[in-house]
Tab-separated table of N, CA and C in Angstrom:
chain	number	residue	atom	x	y	z
A	1	MET	N	0.351	8.175	10.710
A	1	MET	CA	-1.030	8.611	10.671
A	1	MET	C	-1.770	7.820	9.578
A	2	SER	N	-2.925	7.319	9.913
A	2	SER	CA	-3.702	6.495	8.980
A	2	SER	C	-4.424	7.353	7.953
A	3	ALA	N	-4.523	6.820	6.743
A	3	ALA	CA	-5.283	7.494	5.692
A	3	ALA	C	-6.779	7.228	5.860
A	4	PHE	N	-7.119	6.299	6.754
A	4	PHE	CA	-8.521	5.924	6.922
A	4	PHE	C	-9.234	6.868	7.875
A	5	LYS	N	-10.449	7.221	7.506
A	5	LYS	CA	-11.296	8.049	8.372
A	5	LYS	C	-11.788	7.260	9.565
A	6	GLU	N	-12.099	5.973	9.310
A	6	GLU	CA	-12.700	5.140	10.344
A	6	GLU	C	-12.497	3.679	9.958
A	7	ILE	N	-12.272	2.837	10.952
A	7	ILE	CA	-12.178	1.395	10.741
A	7	ILE	C	-13.271	0.742	11.582
A	8	ILE	N	-14.091	-0.072	10.926
A	8	ILE	CA	-15.209	-0.741	11.596
A	8	ILE	C	-15.023	-2.242	11.437
A	9	LYS	N	-15.108	-2.962	12.560
A	9	LYS	CA	-15.006	-4.418	12.540
A	9	LYS	C	-16.384	-5.008	12.814
A	10	ILE	N	-16.781	-5.927	11.932
A	10	ILE	CA	-18.054	-6.627	12.078
A	10	ILE	C	-17.721	-8.114	12.062
A	11	GLY	N	-17.718	-8.730	13.234
A	11	GLY	CA	-17.279	-10.116	13.311
A	11	GLY	C	-15.850	-10.197	12.827
A	12	GLN	N	-15.588	-11.049	11.825
A	12	GLN	CA	-14.244	-11.209	11.273
A	12	GLN	C	-13.923	-10.182	10.185
A	13	LEU	N	-14.913	-9.447	9.737
A	13	LEU	CA	-14.729	-8.493	8.639
A	13	LEU	C	-14.161	-7.174	9.155
A	14	GLU	N	-13.389	-6.501	8.290
A	14	GLU	CA	-12.865	-5.191	8.641
A	14	GLU	C	-13.088	-4.239	7.476
A	15	LEU	N	-13.728	-3.106	7.754
A	15	LEU	CA	-13.987	-2.083	6.745
A	15	LEU	C	-13.212	-0.833	7.128
A	16	SER	N	-12.334	-0.386	6.233
A	16	SER	CA	-11.507	0.794	6.478
A	16	SER	C	-11.937	1.884	5.500
A	17	PHE	N	-12.623	2.897	6.020
A	17	PHE	CA	-13.235	3.925	5.183
A	17	PHE	C	-12.240	5.008	4.776
A	18	LEU	N	-12.221	5.282	3.470
A	18	LEU	CA	-11.406	6.352	2.902
A	18	LEU	C	-12.249	7.601	2.673
A	19	LEU	N	-13.455	7.428	2.152
A	19	LEU	CA	-14.387	8.536	1.892
A	19	LEU	C	-15.787	8.086	2.291
A	20	ASP	N	-16.576	9.028	2.772
A	20	ASP	CA	-17.984	8.747	3.020
A	20	ASP	C	-18.815	9.878	2.435
A	21	GLY	N	-20.100	9.858	2.673
A	21	GLY	CA	-20.994	10.858	2.100
A	21	GLY	C	-20.635	12.283	2.466
A	22	ASP	N	-20.064	12.486	3.653
A	22	ASP	CA	-19.665	13.837	4.070
A	22	ASP	C	-18.559	14.400	3.171
A	23	ASP	N	-17.733	13.509	2.614
A	23	ASP	CA	-16.617	13.934	1.770
A	23	ASP	C	-17.005	14.108	0.307
A	24	THR	N	-18.133	13.504	-0.090
A	24	THR	CA	-18.455	13.396	-1.524
A	24	THR	C	-19.821	13.968	-1.884
A	25	ASN	N	-20.321	14.866	-1.048
A	25	ASN	CA	-21.655	15.433	-1.299
A	25	ASN	C	-22.694	14.317	-1.444
A	26	ASN	N	-22.549	13.289	-0.609
A	26	ASN	CA	-23.443	12.117	-0.584
A	26	ASN	C	-23.494	11.345	-1.896
A	27	GLN	N	-22.431	11.432	-2.677
A	27	GLN	CA	-22.410	10.740	-3.966
A	27	GLN	C	-21.727	9.379	-3.921
A	28	MET	N	-20.819	9.146	-2.944
A	28	MET	CA	-20.022	7.928	-2.987
A	28	MET	C	-19.444	7.607	-1.615
A	29	VAL	N	-19.298	6.292	-1.350
A	29	VAL	CA	-18.590	5.786	-0.183
A	29	VAL	C	-17.473	4.893	-0.718
A	30	VAL	N	-16.256	5.030	-0.160
A	30	VAL	CA	-15.121	4.222	-0.594
A	30	VAL	C	-14.460	3.627	0.649
A	31	PHE	N	-14.281	2.301	0.647
A	31	PHE	CA	-13.628	1.633	1.766
A	31	PHE	C	-12.899	0.390	1.296
A	32	GLU	N	-11.919	-0.029	2.092
A	32	GLU	CA	-11.269	-1.312	1.887
A	32	GLU	C	-12.023	-2.338	2.717
A	33	LEU	N	-12.349	-3.468	2.106
A	33	LEU	CA	-13.028	-4.568	2.790
A	33	LEU	C	-12.047	-5.716	2.902
A	34	LEU	N	-11.779	-6.142	4.126
A	34	LEU	CA	-10.871	-7.243	4.376
A	34	LEU	C	-11.681	-8.419	4.926
A	35	ILE	N	-11.552	-9.577	4.267
A	35	ILE	CA	-12.248	-10.786	4.707
A	35	ILE	C	-11.198	-11.873	4.922
A	36	PRO	N	-11.048	-12.352	6.168
A	36	PRO	CA	-10.079	-13.415	6.439
A	36	PRO	C	-10.479	-14.726	5.763
A	37	PRO	N	-9.550	-15.671	5.654
A	37	PRO	CA	-9.859	-16.963	5.039
A	37	PRO	C	-11.057	-17.637	5.705
A	38	GLY	N	-11.939	-18.171	4.873
A	38	GLY	CA	-13.096	-18.910	5.362
A	38	GLY	C	-14.249	-18.065	5.858
A	39	ALA	N	-14.076	-16.750	5.967
A	39	ALA	CA	-15.138	-15.884	6.481
A	39	ALA	C	-16.178	-15.610	5.401
A	40	LYS	N	-17.404	-15.364	5.839
A	40	LYS	CA	-18.496	-15.039	4.924
A	40	LYS	C	-19.106	-13.711	5.347
A	41	VAL	N	-19.573	-12.975	4.351
A	41	VAL	CA	-20.365	-11.785	4.650
A	41	VAL	C	-21.795	-12.293	4.788
A	42	PRO	N	-22.381	-12.124	5.957
A	42	PRO	CA	-23.702	-12.718	6.176
A	42	PRO	C	-24.783	-12.099	5.297
A	43	ALA	N	-25.812	-12.853	5.098
A	43	ALA	CA	-27.055	-12.411	4.469
A	43	ALA	C	-26.912	-11.899	3.035
A	44	ALA	N	-27.274	-12.754	2.106
A	44	ALA	CA	-27.401	-12.293	0.715
A	44	ALA	C	-28.438	-11.182	0.714
A	45	HIS	N	-28.185	-10.155	-0.093
A	45	HIS	CA	-29.048	-8.977	-0.081
A	45	HIS	C	-28.938	-8.241	-1.414
A	46	TYR	N	-29.764	-7.207	-1.555
A	46	TYR	CA	-29.607	-6.305	-2.680
A	46	TYR	C	-29.820	-4.882	-2.197
A	47	HIS	N	-29.348	-3.940	-2.999
A	47	HIS	CA	-29.468	-2.520	-2.684
A	47	HIS	C	-30.578	-1.924	-3.537
A	48	ILE	N	-31.421	-1.127	-2.933
A	48	ILE	CA	-32.535	-0.511	-3.652
A	48	ILE	C	-32.028	0.575	-4.608
A	49	GLU	N	-31.122	1.434	-4.126
A	49	GLU	CA	-30.701	2.588	-4.934
A	49	GLU	C	-29.190	2.730	-5.068
A	50	VAL	N	-28.424	1.711	-4.703
A	50	VAL	CA	-26.967	1.849	-4.667
A	50	VAL	C	-26.295	0.821	-5.574
A	51	ASP	N	-25.377	1.294	-6.412
A	51	ASP	CA	-24.519	0.419	-7.205
A	51	ASP	C	-23.246	0.166	-6.396
A	52	GLU	N	-22.641	-1.010	-6.612
A	52	GLU	CA	-21.428	-1.395	-5.869
A	52	GLU	C	-20.361	-1.870	-6.841
A	53	MET	N	-19.113	-1.504	-6.554
A	53	MET	CA	-17.981	-1.959	-7.357
A	53	MET	C	-16.906	-2.447	-6.402
A	54	LEU	N	-16.299	-3.602	-6.733
A	54	LEU	CA	-15.168	-4.122	-5.982
A	54	LEU	C	-13.955	-4.165	-6.905
A	55	TYR	N	-12.812	-3.793	-6.359
A	55	TYR	CA	-11.535	-3.895	-7.058
A	55	TYR	C	-10.627	-4.761	-6.194
A	56	GLY	N	-10.217	-5.923	-6.707
A	56	GLY	CA	-9.395	-6.853	-5.943
A	56	GLY	C	-8.013	-6.307	-5.646
A	57	MET	N	-7.642	-6.311	-4.362
A	57	MET	CA	-6.339	-5.799	-3.926
A	57	MET	C	-5.436	-6.903	-3.372
A	58	GLU	N	-6.066	-7.967	-2.869
A	58	GLU	CA	-5.298	-9.048	-2.239
A	58	GLU	C	-6.179	-10.284	-2.219
A	59	GLY	N	-5.613	-11.459	-2.469
A	59	GLY	CA	-6.381	-12.699	-2.419
A	59	GLY	C	-7.484	-12.738	-3.466
A	60	THR	N	-8.505	-13.554	-3.191
A	60	THR	CA	-9.620	-13.722	-4.120
A	60	THR	C	-10.946	-13.700	-3.377
A	61	PHE	N	-11.840	-12.837	-3.812
A	61	PHE	CA	-13.205	-12.803	-3.303
A	61	PHE	C	-14.044	-13.782	-4.104
A	62	THR	N	-14.911	-14.498	-3.426
A	62	THR	CA	-15.914	-15.300	-4.100
A	62	THR	C	-17.234	-14.583	-3.878
A	63	SER	N	-17.840	-14.108	-4.942
A	63	SER	CA	-19.106	-13.383	-4.840
A	63	SER	C	-20.195	-14.193	-5.530
A	64	HIS	N	-21.360	-14.124	-4.994
A	64	HIS	CA	-22.534	-14.759	-5.588
A	64	HIS	C	-23.451	-13.612	-6.000
A	65	VAL	N	-23.639	-13.440	-7.298
A	65	VAL	CA	-24.410	-12.319	-7.828
A	65	VAL	C	-25.505	-12.863	-8.726
A	66	ASP	N	-26.746	-12.645	-8.325
A	66	ASP	CA	-27.913	-13.119	-9.093
A	66	ASP	C	-27.757	-14.579	-9.524
A	67	GLY	N	-27.335	-15.427	-8.574
A	67	GLY	CA	-27.250	-16.859	-8.827
A	67	GLY	C	-25.981	-17.333	-9.511
A	68	LYS	N	-25.073	-16.418	-9.841
A	68	LYS	CA	-23.815	-16.802	-10.491
A	68	LYS	C	-22.656	-16.598	-9.519
A	69	THR	N	-21.677	-17.488	-9.559
A	69	THR	CA	-20.486	-17.343	-8.735
A	69	THR	C	-19.416	-16.627	-9.556
A	70	VAL	N	-18.854	-15.572	-8.956
A	70	VAL	CA	-17.849	-14.750	-9.631
A	70	VAL	C	-16.643	-14.636	-8.706
A	71	TYR	N	-15.451	-14.826	-9.267
A	71	TYR	CA	-14.214	-14.703	-8.508
A	71	TYR	C	-13.526	-13.398	-8.899
A	72	THR	N	-13.125	-12.616	-7.893
A	72	THR	CA	-12.441	-11.357	-8.133
A	72	THR	C	-11.077	-11.415	-7.448
A	73	SER	N	-10.025	-11.379	-8.249
A	73	SER	CA	-8.650	-11.457	-7.742
A	73	SER	C	-7.965	-10.104	-7.897
A	74	ILE	N	-6.697	-10.051	-7.559
A	74	ILE	CA	-5.923	-8.807	-7.607
A	74	ILE	C	-6.014	-8.174	-8.994
A	75	GLY	N	-6.375	-6.897	-9.021
A	75	GLY	CA	-6.440	-6.138	-10.270
A	75	GLY	C	-7.714	-6.324	-11.060
A	76	GLU	N	-8.625	-7.154	-10.592
A	76	GLU	CA	-9.892	-7.375	-11.297
A	76	GLU	C	-11.007	-6.573	-10.634
A	77	THR	N	-12.039	-6.284	-11.412
A	77	THR	CA	-13.176	-5.534	-10.888
A	77	THR	C	-14.456	-6.348	-11.017
A	78	LEU	N	-15.389	-6.031	-10.152
A	78	LEU	CA	-16.728	-6.612	-10.194
A	78	LEU	C	-17.721	-5.478	-9.975
A	79	PHE	N	-18.644	-5.307	-10.902
A	79	PHE	CA	-19.699	-4.302	-10.770
A	79	PHE	C	-20.990	-5.017	-10.405
A	80	ILE	N	-21.656	-4.533	-9.364
A	80	ILE	CA	-22.925	-5.099	-8.916
A	80	ILE	C	-23.969	-3.988	-8.984
A	81	PRO	N	-24.851	-4.038	-9.977
A	81	PRO	CA	-25.849	-2.971	-10.095
A	81	PRO	C	-26.921	-3.067	-9.015
A	82	ARG	N	-27.504	-1.938	-8.711
A	82	ARG	CA	-28.603	-1.927	-7.741
A	82	ARG	C	-29.642	-2.962	-8.161
A	83	GLY	N	-30.219	-3.644	-7.181
A	83	GLY	CA	-31.218	-4.664	-7.447
A	83	GLY	C	-30.669	-6.064	-7.632
A	84	ALA	N	-29.356	-6.222	-7.825
A	84	ALA	CA	-28.759	-7.551	-8.001
A	84	ALA	C	-28.512	-8.185	-6.621
A	85	VAL	N	-29.050	-9.376	-6.403
A	85	VAL	CA	-28.848	-10.086	-5.138
A	85	VAL	C	-27.396	-10.548	-5.089
A	86	HIS	N	-26.719	-10.265	-3.975
A	86	HIS	CA	-25.304	-10.626	-3.872
A	86	HIS	C	-24.872	-10.925	-2.443
A	87	GLN	N	-23.753	-11.640	-2.360
A	87	GLN	CA	-23.100	-11.974	-1.096
A	87	GLN	C	-21.635	-12.239	-1.420
A	88	HIS	N	-20.742	-11.899	-0.483
A	88	HIS	CA	-19.307	-12.109	-0.691
A	88	HIS	C	-18.774	-13.083	0.350
A	89	ASP	N	-17.861	-13.960	-0.082
A	89	ASP	CA	-17.197	-14.909	0.804
A	89	ASP	C	-15.705	-14.878	0.513
A	90	ASN	N	-14.955	-15.492	1.414
A	90	ASN	CA	-13.555	-15.787	1.142
A	90	ASN	C	-13.397	-17.281	1.372
A	91	LEU	N	-13.458	-18.053	0.309
A	91	LEU	CA	-13.365	-19.503	0.398
A	91	LEU	C	-11.932	-20.002	0.314
A	92	SER	N	-10.977	-19.088	0.200
A	92	SER	CA	-9.571	-19.469	0.043
A	92	SER	C	-8.882	-19.565	1.403
A	93	ASP	N	-7.598	-19.875	1.373
A	93	ASP	CA	-6.810	-19.959	2.607
A	93	ASP	C	-5.951	-18.707	2.817
A	94	LYS	N	-6.224	-17.646	2.044
A	94	LYS	CA	-5.504	-16.380	2.171
A	94	LYS	C	-6.494	-15.244	2.373
A	95	THR	N	-6.064	-14.209	3.066
A	95	THR	CA	-6.896	-13.034	3.277
A	95	THR	C	-7.258	-12.397	1.938
A	96	ALA	N	-8.505	-11.944	1.828
A	96	ALA	CA	-8.960	-11.231	0.632
A	96	ALA	C	-9.235	-9.780	1.020
A	97	LYS	N	-8.794	-8.879	0.149
A	97	LYS	CA	-9.041	-7.452	0.384
A	97	LYS	C	-9.451	-6.820	-0.929
A	98	ALA	N	-10.477	-5.987	-0.865
A	98	ALA	CA	-10.947	-5.276	-2.053
A	98	ALA	C	-11.232	-3.829	-1.698
A	99	LEU	N	-11.066	-2.975	-2.678
A	99	LEU	CA	-11.524	-1.599	-2.576
A	99	LEU	C	-12.976	-1.614	-3.022
A	100	CYS	N	-13.869	-1.080	-2.200
A	100	CYS	CA	-15.299	-1.067	-2.507
A	100	CYS	C	-15.773	0.370	-2.690
A	101	VAL	N	-16.578	0.562	-3.713
A	101	VAL	CA	-17.174	1.867	-3.983
A	101	VAL	C	-18.680	1.670	-4.051
A	102	LEU	N	-19.408	2.453	-3.256
A	102	LEU	CA	-20.864	2.440	-3.264
A	102	LEU	C	-21.342	3.809	-3.703
A	103	THR	N	-22.277	3.832	-4.637
A	103	THR	CA	-22.778	5.116	-5.118
A	103	THR	C	-24.277	5.038	-5.381
A	104	PRO	N	-25.061	5.987	-4.871
A	104	PRO	CA	-24.682	7.108	-4.007
A	104	PRO	C	-24.325	6.622	-2.601
A	105	ALA	N	-24.124	7.560	-1.694
A	105	ALA	CA	-23.544	7.266	-0.381
A	105	ALA	C	-24.563	6.932	0.704
A	106	SER	N	-25.700	6.368	0.360
A	106	SER	CA	-26.711	6.078	1.381
A	106	SER	C	-26.368	4.869	2.251
A	107	ILE	N	-25.442	4.003	1.803
A	107	ILE	CA	-24.968	2.888	2.626
A	107	ILE	C	-23.549	3.234	3.037
A	108	GLY	N	-23.421	3.837	4.216
A	108	GLY	CA	-22.115	4.302	4.659
A	108	GLY	C	-21.763	3.779	6.032
A	109	PRO	N	-20.818	4.432	6.695
A	109	PRO	CA	-20.348	3.968	8.000
A	109	PRO	C	-21.469	3.783	9.032
A	110	ALA	N	-22.487	4.609	9.014
A	110	ALA	CA	-23.560	4.481	10.009
A	110	ALA	C	-24.219	3.103	9.949
A	111	TYR	N	-24.458	2.600	8.753
A	111	TYR	CA	-25.057	1.275	8.587
A	111	TYR	C	-24.155	0.203	9.205
A	112	PHE	N	-22.871	0.246	8.868
A	112	PHE	CA	-21.947	-0.775	9.339
A	112	PHE	C	-21.715	-0.671	10.848
A	113	ARG	N	-21.739	0.550	11.404
A	113	ARG	CA	-21.619	0.724	12.856
A	113	ARG	C	-22.792	0.065	13.572
A	114	GLU	N	-23.999	0.270	13.041
A	114	GLU	CA	-25.191	-0.326	13.660
A	114	GLU	C	-25.117	-1.850	13.648
A	115	LEU	N	-24.694	-2.424	12.524
A	115	LEU	CA	-24.553	-3.884	12.457
A	115	LEU	C	-23.494	-4.377	13.441
A	116	ALA	N	-22.373	-3.687	13.510
A	116	ALA	CA	-21.303	-4.082	14.429
A	116	ALA	C	-21.801	-4.053	15.866
A	117	GLN	N	-22.535	-3.022	16.220
A	117	GLN	CA	-23.054	-2.897	17.581
A	117	GLN	C	-24.024	-4.032	17.891
A	118	LEU	N	-24.874	-4.389	16.946
A	118	LEU	CA	-25.822	-5.475	17.136
A	118	LEU	C	-25.082	-6.801	17.357
A	119	LEU	N	-24.036	-7.047	16.574
A	119	LEU	CA	-23.287	-8.298	16.697
A	119	LEU	C	-22.453	-8.354	17.971
A	120	GLN	N	-22.040	-7.203	18.486
A	120	GLN	CA	-21.238	-7.172	19.709
A	120	GLN	C	-22.072	-7.421	20.953
A	121	ALA	N	-23.390	-7.413	20.808
A	121	ALA	CA	-24.272	-7.621	21.954
A	121	ALA	C	-24.172	-9.049	22.482
A	122	GLY	N	-23.604	-9.960	21.708
A	122	GLY	CA	-23.446	-11.347	22.144
A	122	GLY	C	-24.597	-12.214	21.674
A	123	GLY	N	-24.295	-13.468	21.436
A	123	GLY	CA	-25.304	-14.397	20.952
A	123	GLY	C	-25.674	-14.104	19.517
A	124	PRO	N	-26.505	-14.954	18.942
A	124	PRO	CA	-26.916	-14.703	17.552
A	124	PRO	C	-27.768	-13.439	17.469
A	125	PRO	N	-27.560	-12.633	16.424
A	125	PRO	CA	-28.343	-11.394	16.308
A	125	PRO	C	-29.805	-11.693	15.994
A	126	ASP	N	-30.676	-10.832	16.442
A	126	ASP	CA	-32.101	-10.940	16.164
A	126	ASP	C	-32.311	-10.660	14.677
A	127	PRO	N	-32.778	-11.663	13.896
A	127	PRO	CA	-32.944	-11.462	12.448
A	127	PRO	C	-33.865	-10.293	12.113
A	128	ALA	N	-34.890	-10.075	12.918
A	128	ALA	CA	-35.809	-8.959	12.652
A	128	ALA	C	-35.081	-7.622	12.808
A	129	LYS	N	-34.186	-7.532	13.772
A	129	LYS	CA	-33.428	-6.296	13.980
A	129	LYS	C	-32.452	-6.070	12.827
A	130	VAL	N	-31.822	-7.148	12.347
A	130	VAL	CA	-30.917	-7.034	11.205
A	130	VAL	C	-31.676	-6.503	9.991
A	131	VAL	N	-32.840	-7.084	9.715
A	131	VAL	CA	-33.661	-6.655	8.574
A	131	VAL	C	-34.090	-5.202	8.737
A	132	GLU	N	-34.406	-4.808	9.965
A	132	GLU	CA	-34.828	-3.420	10.222
A	132	GLU	C	-33.675	-2.448	9.948
A	133	ILE	N	-32.474	-2.781	10.412
A	133	ILE	CA	-31.306	-1.923	10.166
A	133	ILE	C	-31.035	-1.845	8.665
A	134	MET	N	-31.060	-2.992	7.990
A	134	MET	CA	-30.830	-3.014	6.552
A	134	MET	C	-31.835	-2.111	5.830
A	135	GLY	N	-33.100	-2.247	6.183
A	135	GLY	CA	-34.160	-1.485	5.519
A	135	GLY	C	-33.992	0.017	5.656
A	136	ARG	N	-33.537	0.464	6.828
A	136	ARG	CA	-33.349	1.911	7.024
A	136	ARG	C	-32.237	2.471	6.155
A	137	HIS	N	-31.357	1.594	5.661
A	137	HIS	CA	-30.216	2.053	4.863
A	137	HIS	C	-30.324	1.614	3.405
A	138	GLY	N	-31.500	1.128	2.998
A	138	GLY	CA	-31.716	0.812	1.579
A	138	GLY	C	-31.251	-0.548	1.125
A	139	LEU	N	-31.103	-1.489	2.057
A	139	LEU	CA	-30.742	-2.870	1.721
A	139	LEU	C	-31.937	-3.767	1.994
A	140	VAL	N	-32.055	-4.815	1.205
A	140	VAL	CA	-33.150	-5.777	1.374
A	140	VAL	C	-32.534	-7.168	1.436
A	141	ALA	N	-32.854	-7.899	2.508
A	141	ALA	CA	-32.359	-9.282	2.638
A	141	ALA	C	-33.033	-10.146	1.580
A	142	ALA	N	-32.246	-10.982	0.911
A	142	ALA	CA	-32.792	-11.886	-0.112
A	142	ALA	C	-33.459	-13.065	0.577
A	143	ARG	N	-34.468	-13.582	-0.042
A	143	ARG	CA	-35.179	-14.727	0.539
A	143	ARG	C	-34.811	-15.990	-0.164
């Protein structure tokens, strides 16, 4: 039996949720983020009201935070405060996995489900629709 409440795949990315807002009185979301080698998390963005923390579990994440490149490996943490423009990549030849904590829980499984559904429609996603989904969940695409 899996410890995960839900697993959501968005392109090559896999998010395995341990806790969401329903479990934490809307205070926190916790999930494992798996990024295969060479994969990128699309669209640099920032969160209006949500802080993010990554804890490296496997491989190395390459994150771009407010114009700086930061590497997070096994046992290391990265804190991204609300308002900081960020994007995560895996530029290595090994899978990267991190435990992610978002607080409060306004960016949860519903946001990632909507993005996954949009990407599964085939072809490149409509950028306006991506921005609209992001906006409803408190994310802003960086320009």
